[in-house]
Short mmCIF file of C-alpha atoms in Angstrom, two decimals:
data_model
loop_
_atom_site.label_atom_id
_atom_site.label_comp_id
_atom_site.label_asym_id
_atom_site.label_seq_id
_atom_site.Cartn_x
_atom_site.Cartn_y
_atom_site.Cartn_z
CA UNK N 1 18.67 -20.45 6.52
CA UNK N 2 16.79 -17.17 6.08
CA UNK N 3 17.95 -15.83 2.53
CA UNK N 4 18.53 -11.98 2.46
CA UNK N 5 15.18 -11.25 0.31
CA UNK N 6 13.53 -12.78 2.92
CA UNK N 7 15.35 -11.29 6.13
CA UNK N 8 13.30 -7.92 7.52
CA UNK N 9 16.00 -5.41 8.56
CA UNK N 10 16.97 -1.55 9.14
CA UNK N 11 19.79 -0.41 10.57
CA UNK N 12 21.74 3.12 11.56
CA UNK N 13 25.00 1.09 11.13
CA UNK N 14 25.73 0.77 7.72
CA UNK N 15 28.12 3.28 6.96
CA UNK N 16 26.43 5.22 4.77
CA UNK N 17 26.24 8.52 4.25
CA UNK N 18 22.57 9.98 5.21
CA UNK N 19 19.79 12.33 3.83
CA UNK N 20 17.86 14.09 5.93
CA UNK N 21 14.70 15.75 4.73
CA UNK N 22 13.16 18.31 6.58
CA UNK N 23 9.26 19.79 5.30
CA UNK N 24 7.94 23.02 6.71
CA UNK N 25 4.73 24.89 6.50
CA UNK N 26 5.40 28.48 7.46
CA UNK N 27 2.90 30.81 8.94
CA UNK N 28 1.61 33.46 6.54
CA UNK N 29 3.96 36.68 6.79
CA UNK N 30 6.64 34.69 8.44
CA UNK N 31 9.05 33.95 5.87
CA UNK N 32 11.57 37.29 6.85
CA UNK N 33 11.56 35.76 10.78
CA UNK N 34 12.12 32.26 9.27
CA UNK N 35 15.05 33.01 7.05
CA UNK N 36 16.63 34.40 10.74
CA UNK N 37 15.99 31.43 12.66
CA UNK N 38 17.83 29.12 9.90
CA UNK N 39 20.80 31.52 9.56
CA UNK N 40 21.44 31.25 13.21
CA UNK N 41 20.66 27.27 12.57
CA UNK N 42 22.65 26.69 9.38
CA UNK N 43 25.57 28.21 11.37
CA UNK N 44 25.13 25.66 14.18
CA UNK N 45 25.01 22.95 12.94
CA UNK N 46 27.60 23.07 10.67
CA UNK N 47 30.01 22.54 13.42
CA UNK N 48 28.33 19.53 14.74
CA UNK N 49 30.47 16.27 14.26
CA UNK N 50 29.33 14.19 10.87
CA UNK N 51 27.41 17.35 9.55
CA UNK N 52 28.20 17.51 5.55
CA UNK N 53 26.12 20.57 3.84
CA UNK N 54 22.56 21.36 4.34
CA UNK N 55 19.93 23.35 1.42
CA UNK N 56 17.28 25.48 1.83
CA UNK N 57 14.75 25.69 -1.02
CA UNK N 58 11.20 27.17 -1.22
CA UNK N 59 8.55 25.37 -3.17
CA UNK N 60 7.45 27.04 -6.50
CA UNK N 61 3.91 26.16 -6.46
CA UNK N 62 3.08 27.38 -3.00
CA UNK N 63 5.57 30.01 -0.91
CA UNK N 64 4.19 28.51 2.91
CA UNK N 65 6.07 25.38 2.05
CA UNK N 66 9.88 25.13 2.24
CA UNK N 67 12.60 22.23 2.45
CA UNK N 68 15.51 21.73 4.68
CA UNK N 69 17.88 19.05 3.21
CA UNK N 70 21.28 18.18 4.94
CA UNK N 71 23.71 15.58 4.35
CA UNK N 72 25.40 13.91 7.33
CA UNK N 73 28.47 11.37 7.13
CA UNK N 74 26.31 8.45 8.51
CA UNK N 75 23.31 8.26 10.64
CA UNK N 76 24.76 7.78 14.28
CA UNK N 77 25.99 11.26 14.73
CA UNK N 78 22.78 12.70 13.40
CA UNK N 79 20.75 10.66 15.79
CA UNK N 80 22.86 11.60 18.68
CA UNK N 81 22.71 15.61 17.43
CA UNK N 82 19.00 14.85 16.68
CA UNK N 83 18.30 13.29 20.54
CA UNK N 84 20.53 16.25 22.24
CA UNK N 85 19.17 19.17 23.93
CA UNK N 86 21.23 21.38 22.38
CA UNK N 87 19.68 20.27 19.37
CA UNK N 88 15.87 21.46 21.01
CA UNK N 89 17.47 24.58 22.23
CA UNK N 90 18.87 25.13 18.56
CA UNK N 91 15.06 24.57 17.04
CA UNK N 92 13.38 26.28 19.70
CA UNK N 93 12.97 29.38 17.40
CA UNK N 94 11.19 27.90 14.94
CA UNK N 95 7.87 26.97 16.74
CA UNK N 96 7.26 30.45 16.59
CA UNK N 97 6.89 30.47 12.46
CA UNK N 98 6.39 27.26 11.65
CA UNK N 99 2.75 25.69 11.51
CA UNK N 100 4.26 21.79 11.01
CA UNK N 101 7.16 19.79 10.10
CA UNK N 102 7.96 16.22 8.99
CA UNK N 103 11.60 14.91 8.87
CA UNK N 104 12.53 11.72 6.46
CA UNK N 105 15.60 10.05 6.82
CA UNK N 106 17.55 8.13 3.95
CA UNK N 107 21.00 6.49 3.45
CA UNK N 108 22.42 6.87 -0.05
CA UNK N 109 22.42 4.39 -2.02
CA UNK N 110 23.13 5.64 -5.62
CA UNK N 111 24.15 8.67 -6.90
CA UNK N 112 24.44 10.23 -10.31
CA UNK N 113 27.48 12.89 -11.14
CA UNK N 114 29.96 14.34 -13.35
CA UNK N 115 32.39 11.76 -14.60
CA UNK N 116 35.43 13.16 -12.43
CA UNK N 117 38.55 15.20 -14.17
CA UNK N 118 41.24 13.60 -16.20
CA UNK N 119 44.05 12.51 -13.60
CA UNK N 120 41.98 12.70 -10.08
CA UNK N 121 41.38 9.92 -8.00
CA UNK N 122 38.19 11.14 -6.09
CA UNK N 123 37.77 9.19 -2.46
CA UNK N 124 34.84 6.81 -3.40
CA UNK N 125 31.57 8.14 -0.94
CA UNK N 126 30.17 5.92 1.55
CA UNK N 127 26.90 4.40 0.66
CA UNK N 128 24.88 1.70 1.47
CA UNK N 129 25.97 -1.58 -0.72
CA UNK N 130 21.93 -2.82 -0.86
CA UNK N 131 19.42 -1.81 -0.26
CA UNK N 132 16.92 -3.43 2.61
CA UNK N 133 14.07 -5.12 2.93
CA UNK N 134 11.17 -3.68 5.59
CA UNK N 135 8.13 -4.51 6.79
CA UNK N 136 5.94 -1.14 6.48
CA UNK N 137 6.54 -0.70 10.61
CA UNK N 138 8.73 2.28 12.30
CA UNK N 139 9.84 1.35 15.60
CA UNK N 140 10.53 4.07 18.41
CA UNK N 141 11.24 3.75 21.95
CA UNK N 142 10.67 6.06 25.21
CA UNK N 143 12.93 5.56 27.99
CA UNK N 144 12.50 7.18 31.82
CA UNK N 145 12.99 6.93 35.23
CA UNK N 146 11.14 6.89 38.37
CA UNK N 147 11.97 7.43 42.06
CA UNK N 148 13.09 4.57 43.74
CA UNK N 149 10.48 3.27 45.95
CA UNK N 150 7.72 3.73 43.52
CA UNK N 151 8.95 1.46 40.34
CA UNK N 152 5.49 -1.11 42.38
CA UNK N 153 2.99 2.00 41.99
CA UNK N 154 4.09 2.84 38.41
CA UNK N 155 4.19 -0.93 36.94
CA UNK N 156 0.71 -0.54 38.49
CA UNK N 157 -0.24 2.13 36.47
CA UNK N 158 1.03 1.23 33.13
CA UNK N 159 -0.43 -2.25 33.43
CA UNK N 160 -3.60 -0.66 34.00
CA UNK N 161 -4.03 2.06 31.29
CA UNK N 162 -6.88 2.01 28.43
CA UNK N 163 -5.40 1.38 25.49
CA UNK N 164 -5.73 4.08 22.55
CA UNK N 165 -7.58 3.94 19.22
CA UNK N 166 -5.13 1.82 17.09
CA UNK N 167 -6.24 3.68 14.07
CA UNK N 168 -4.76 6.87 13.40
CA UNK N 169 -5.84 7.91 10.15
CA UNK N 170 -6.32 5.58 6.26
CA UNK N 171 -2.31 5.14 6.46
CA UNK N 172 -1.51 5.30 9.64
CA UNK N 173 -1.86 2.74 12.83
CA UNK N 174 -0.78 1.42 15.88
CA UNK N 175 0.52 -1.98 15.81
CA UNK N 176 2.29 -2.97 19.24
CA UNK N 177 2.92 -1.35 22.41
CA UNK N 178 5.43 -2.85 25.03
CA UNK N 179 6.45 -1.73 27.99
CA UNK N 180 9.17 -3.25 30.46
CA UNK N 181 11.11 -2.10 33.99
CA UNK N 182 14.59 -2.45 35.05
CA UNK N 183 15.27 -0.87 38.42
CA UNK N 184 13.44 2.57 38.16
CA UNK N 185 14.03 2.49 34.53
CA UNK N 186 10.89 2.24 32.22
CA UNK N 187 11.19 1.51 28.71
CA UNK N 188 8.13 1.87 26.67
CA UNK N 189 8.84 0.72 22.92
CA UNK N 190 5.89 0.82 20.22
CA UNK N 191 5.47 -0.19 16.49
CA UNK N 192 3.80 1.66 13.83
CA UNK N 193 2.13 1.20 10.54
CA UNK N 194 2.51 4.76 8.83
CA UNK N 195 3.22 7.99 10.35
CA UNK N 196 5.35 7.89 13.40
CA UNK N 197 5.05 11.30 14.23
CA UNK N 198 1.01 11.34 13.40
CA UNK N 199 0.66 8.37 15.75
CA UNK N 200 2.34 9.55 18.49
CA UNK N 201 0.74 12.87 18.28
CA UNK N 202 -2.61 10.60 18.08
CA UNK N 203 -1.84 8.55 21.28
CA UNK N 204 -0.90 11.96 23.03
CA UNK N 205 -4.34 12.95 22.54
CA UNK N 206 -5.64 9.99 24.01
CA UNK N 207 -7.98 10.57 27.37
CA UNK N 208 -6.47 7.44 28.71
CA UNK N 209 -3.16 7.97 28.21
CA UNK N 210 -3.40 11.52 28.88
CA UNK N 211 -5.10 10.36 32.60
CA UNK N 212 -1.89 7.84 32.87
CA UNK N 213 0.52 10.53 32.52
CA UNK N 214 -0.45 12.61 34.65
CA UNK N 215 -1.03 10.24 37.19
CA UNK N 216 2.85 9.32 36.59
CA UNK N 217 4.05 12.89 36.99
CA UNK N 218 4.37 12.67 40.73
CA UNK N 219 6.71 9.24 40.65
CA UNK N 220 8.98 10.74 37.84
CA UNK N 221 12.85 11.72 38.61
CA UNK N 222 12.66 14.50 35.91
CA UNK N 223 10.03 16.68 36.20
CA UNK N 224 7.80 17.72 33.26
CA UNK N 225 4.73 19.68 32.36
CA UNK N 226 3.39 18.39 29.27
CA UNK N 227 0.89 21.24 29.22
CA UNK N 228 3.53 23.74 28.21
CA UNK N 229 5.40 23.13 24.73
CA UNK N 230 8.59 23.53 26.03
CA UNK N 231 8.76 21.45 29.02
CA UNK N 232 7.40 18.64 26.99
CA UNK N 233 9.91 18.54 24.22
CA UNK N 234 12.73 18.91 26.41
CA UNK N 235 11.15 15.37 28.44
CA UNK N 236 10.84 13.89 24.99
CA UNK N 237 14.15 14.96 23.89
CA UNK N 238 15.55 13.39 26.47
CA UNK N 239 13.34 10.14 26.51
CA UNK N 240 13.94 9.02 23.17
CA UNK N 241 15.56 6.37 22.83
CA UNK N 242 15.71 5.63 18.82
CA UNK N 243 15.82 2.12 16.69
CA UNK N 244 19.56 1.71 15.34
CA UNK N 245 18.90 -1.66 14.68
CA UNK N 246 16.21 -4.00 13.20
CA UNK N 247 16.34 -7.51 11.96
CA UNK N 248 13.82 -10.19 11.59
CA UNK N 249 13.72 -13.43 9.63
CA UNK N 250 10.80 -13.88 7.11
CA UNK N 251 7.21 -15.81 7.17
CA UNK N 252 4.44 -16.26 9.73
CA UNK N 253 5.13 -15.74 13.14
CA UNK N 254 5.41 -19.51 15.16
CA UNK N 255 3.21 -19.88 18.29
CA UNK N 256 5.57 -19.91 20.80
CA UNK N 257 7.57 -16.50 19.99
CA UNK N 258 7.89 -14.61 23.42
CA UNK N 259 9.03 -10.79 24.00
CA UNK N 260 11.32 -10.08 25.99
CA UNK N 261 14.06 -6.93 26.80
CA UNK N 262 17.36 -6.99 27.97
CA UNK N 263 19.30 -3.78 29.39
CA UNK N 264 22.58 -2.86 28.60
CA UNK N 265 24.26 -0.25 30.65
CA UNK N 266 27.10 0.99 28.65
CA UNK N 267 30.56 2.06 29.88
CA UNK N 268 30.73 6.43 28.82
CA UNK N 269 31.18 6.97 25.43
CA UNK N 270 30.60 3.27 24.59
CA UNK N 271 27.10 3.02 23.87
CA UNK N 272 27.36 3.13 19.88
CA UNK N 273 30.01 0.07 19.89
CA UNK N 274 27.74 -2.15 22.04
CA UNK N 275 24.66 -1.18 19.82
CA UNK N 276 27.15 -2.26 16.82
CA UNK N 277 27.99 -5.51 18.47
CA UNK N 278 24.66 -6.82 18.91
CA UNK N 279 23.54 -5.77 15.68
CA UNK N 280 26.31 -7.85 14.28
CA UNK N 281 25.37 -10.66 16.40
CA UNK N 282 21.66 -10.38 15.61
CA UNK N 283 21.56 -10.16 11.59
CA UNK N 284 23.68 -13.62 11.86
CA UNK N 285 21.10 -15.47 14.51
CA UNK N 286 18.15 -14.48 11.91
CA UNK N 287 20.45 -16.54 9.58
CA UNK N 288 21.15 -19.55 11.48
CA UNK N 289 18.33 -21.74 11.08
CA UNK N 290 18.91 -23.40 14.79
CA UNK N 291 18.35 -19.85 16.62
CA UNK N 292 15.47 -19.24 18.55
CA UNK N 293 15.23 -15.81 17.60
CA UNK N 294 12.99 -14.59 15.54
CA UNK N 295 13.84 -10.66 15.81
CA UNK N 296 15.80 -8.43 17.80
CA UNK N 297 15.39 -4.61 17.35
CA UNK N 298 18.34 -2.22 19.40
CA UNK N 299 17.52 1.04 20.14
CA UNK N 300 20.48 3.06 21.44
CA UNK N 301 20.68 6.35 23.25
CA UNK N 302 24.40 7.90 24.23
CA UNK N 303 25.56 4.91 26.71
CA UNK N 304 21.50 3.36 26.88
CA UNK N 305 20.97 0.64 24.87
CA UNK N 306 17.90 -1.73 25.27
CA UNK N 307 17.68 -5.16 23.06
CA UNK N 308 13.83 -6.19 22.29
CA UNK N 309 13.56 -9.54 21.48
CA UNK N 310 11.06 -12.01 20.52
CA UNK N 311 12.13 -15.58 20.46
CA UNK N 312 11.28 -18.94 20.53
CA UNK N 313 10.64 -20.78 23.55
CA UNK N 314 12.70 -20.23 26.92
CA UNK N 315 14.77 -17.28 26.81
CA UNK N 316 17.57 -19.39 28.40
CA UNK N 317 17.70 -21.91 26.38
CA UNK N 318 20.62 -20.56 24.68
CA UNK N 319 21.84 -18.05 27.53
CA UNK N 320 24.78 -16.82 25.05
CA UNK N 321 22.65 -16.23 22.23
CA UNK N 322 20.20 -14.46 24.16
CA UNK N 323 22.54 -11.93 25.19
CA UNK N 324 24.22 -11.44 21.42
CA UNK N 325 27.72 -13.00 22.28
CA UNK N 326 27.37 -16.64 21.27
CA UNK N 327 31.00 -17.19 19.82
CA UNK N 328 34.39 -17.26 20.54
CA UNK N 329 35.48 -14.49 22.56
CA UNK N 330 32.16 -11.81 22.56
CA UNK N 331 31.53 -12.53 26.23
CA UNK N 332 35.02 -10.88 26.94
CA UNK N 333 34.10 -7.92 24.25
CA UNK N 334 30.97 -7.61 26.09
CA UNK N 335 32.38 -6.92 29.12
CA UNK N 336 34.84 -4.50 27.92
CA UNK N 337 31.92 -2.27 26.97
CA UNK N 338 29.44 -2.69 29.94
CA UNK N 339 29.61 0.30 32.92
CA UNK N 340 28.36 -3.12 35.19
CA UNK N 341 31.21 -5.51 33.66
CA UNK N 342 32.25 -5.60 37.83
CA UNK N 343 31.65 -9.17 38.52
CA UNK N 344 34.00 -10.68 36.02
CA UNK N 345 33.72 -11.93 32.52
CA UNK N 346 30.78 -14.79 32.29
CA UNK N 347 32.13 -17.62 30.24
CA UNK N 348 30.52 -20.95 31.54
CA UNK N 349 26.32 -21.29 30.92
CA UNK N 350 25.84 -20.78 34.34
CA UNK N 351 27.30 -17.91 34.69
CA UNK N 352 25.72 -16.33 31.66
CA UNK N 353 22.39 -17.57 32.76
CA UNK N 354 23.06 -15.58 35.69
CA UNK N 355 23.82 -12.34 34.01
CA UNK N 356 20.64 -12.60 31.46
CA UNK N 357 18.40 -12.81 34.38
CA UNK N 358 20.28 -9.31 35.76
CA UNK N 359 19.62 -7.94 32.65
CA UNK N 360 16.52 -9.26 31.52
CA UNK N 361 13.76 -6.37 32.11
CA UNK N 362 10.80 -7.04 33.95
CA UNK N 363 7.43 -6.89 30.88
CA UNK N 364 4.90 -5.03 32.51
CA UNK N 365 2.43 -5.05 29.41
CA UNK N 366 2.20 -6.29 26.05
CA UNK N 367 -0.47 -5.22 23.95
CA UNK N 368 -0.90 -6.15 20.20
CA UNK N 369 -3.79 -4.12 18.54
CA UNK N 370 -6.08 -5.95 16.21
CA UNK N 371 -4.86 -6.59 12.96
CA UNK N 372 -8.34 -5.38 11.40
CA UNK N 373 -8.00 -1.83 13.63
#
């Protein structure tokens, strides 16, 4: 049994209240124009659901650098405020005054206070109970789709691509690019060592990926220009599909640990439970010494949610497992919160066989950069 010091895991589901960091290096001469722009942001997004208070503060030791903090009731309406394009339509402003930005995100954990009045009973805040133990990798997914008829020509093309530098700078590096099909639906998930944002602006840079997407531009349902600033963060927005969920058990990886990625269409407004459901079901098959899986990472966007997967041996071994509802009655739950729930509720092996391979995404590439990169 994997003991919690030794299980990897992250999660957006613990019910804790969330930090969000926000660094900025203004322009010279662009304070006045910035203090605008985050009036007219302060005052939007303190109407978005789960928003609790937000600071502004400039640094004392050098008046280009400022801090955003905000405090949001938990991390899944952040993410989905985060991932909206109202959300790029609110920030749009600030390109023009802002030379960077990073964003951290924390959940509390402690917090140190006044010792409440004589005769209240304050509510006690959510925060996380432990903390967690991680691996040093972020994990981010891309989602899109193509037009049907081309999903043959566009598994071509990102079978084919070069693959970038892995190394992005002393902290930062590429670890593991996969990328699988379902339909027209491409899901391209990668791990990092580091800087997230730093690596993905690295691999943007990249001639070879740079040739690849332009070469996919012409097979894409949503049309982009990722020469022009705005066009591209709006496709980005609207292609990320972000890590709720991570859980791994601890110690060398075995031999015969596969990938593999299983969509989950979600019923509207239902995404969010499913994600919660497998997450459940994953953080106790990392626990049961008899489970083939090794680790499962969800990533979760509105009613989108993929499940990546490596495990050992034959995914169907254990069809039930595979799909997160091995137990008494999580087939039925399940079903309740799939849009493609249709054909019935699976119950025997067979029939959940059946429904693994429909969901089961087709790997188009794999690639695991060199550990000495």
């Amino acid at each position: 049994m994997t003991t919690l010091s030794e299980r990897i895991s992250q999660s957006a589901f613990d019910g804790a209240r969330l930090r969000v960091v926000l660094l900025l290096d203004l322009y010279d001469g662009a304070q006045n124009q910035f203090l605008e722009v985050y009036e007219h942001m302060r005052r939007r997004v303190s109407s978005v659901p789960g928003h609790i208070s937000d600071e502004l503060c400039q640094s004392i030791e050098n008046p280009s650098q400022w801090l955003i903090t905000s405090e949001w009731e938990s991390a899944p309406p952040f993410l989905a405020w985060l991932n909206s394009e109202e959300h790029v339509a609110t920030v749009q402003p600030l390109h023009g005054c802002v030379r960077d930005t990073r964003s951290l995100r924390f959940n509390v954990l402690r917090e140190t206070g006044k010792a409440p009045a004589p005769g209240t009973d304050p509510a006690p805040a959510a925060m996380a109970s432990a903390p967690r133990h991680g691996d040093g990798v972020v994990r981010h997914a891309l989602t899109f789709t193509v037009k049907p008829g081309r999903e043959h020509t566009v598994a071509q093309l990102l079978s084919g691509y070069a693959s970038p530098q892995a190394r992005v700078d002393d902290k930062t590096r590429l670890r593991r690019t996969s990328l699988f099909m379902h339909g027209n639906r491409v899901v391209r998930s990668v791990e990092v060592e580091g800087d997230l944002l730093a690596a993905l602006r690295h691999v943007a840079r990249q001639p070879g990926v740079r040739a690849l997407e332009e070469a996919l531009n012409p097979h894409l349902e949503q049309d982009r220009d990722l020469d022009d600033p705005g066009s591209a963060r709006m496709f980005f927005t609207r292609a990320a599909l972000p890590a709720v969920h991570h859980v791994a058990s601890g110690g060398p990886e075995p031999a015969d640990v596969g990938r593999h990625a299983l969509f989950y269409p979600a019923k509207n407004g239902c995404g969010t439970a499913l994600a919660r459901l497998l997450a459940r079901q994953d953080e106790a098959a990392v626990d049961d010494p008899t489970s083939p899986v090794r680790s499962s990472t969800v990533f979760q966007r509105d009613d989108i949610v993929v499940r990546l997967l490596d495990v050992r041996g034959p995914l169907d071994a254990r069809p039930a497992l595979a799909l997160g509802v091995e137990g008494s009655h999580k087939a039925a739950v399940l079903a309740r919160l799939l849009d493609s729930a249709k054909d019935g509720v699976p119950t025997t092996d067979d029939e959940l066989t059946r429904f693994l391979w429909r969901s089961e995404m087709r790997l188009i590439t794999d690639r695991r950069l060199p550990a000495q990169a």
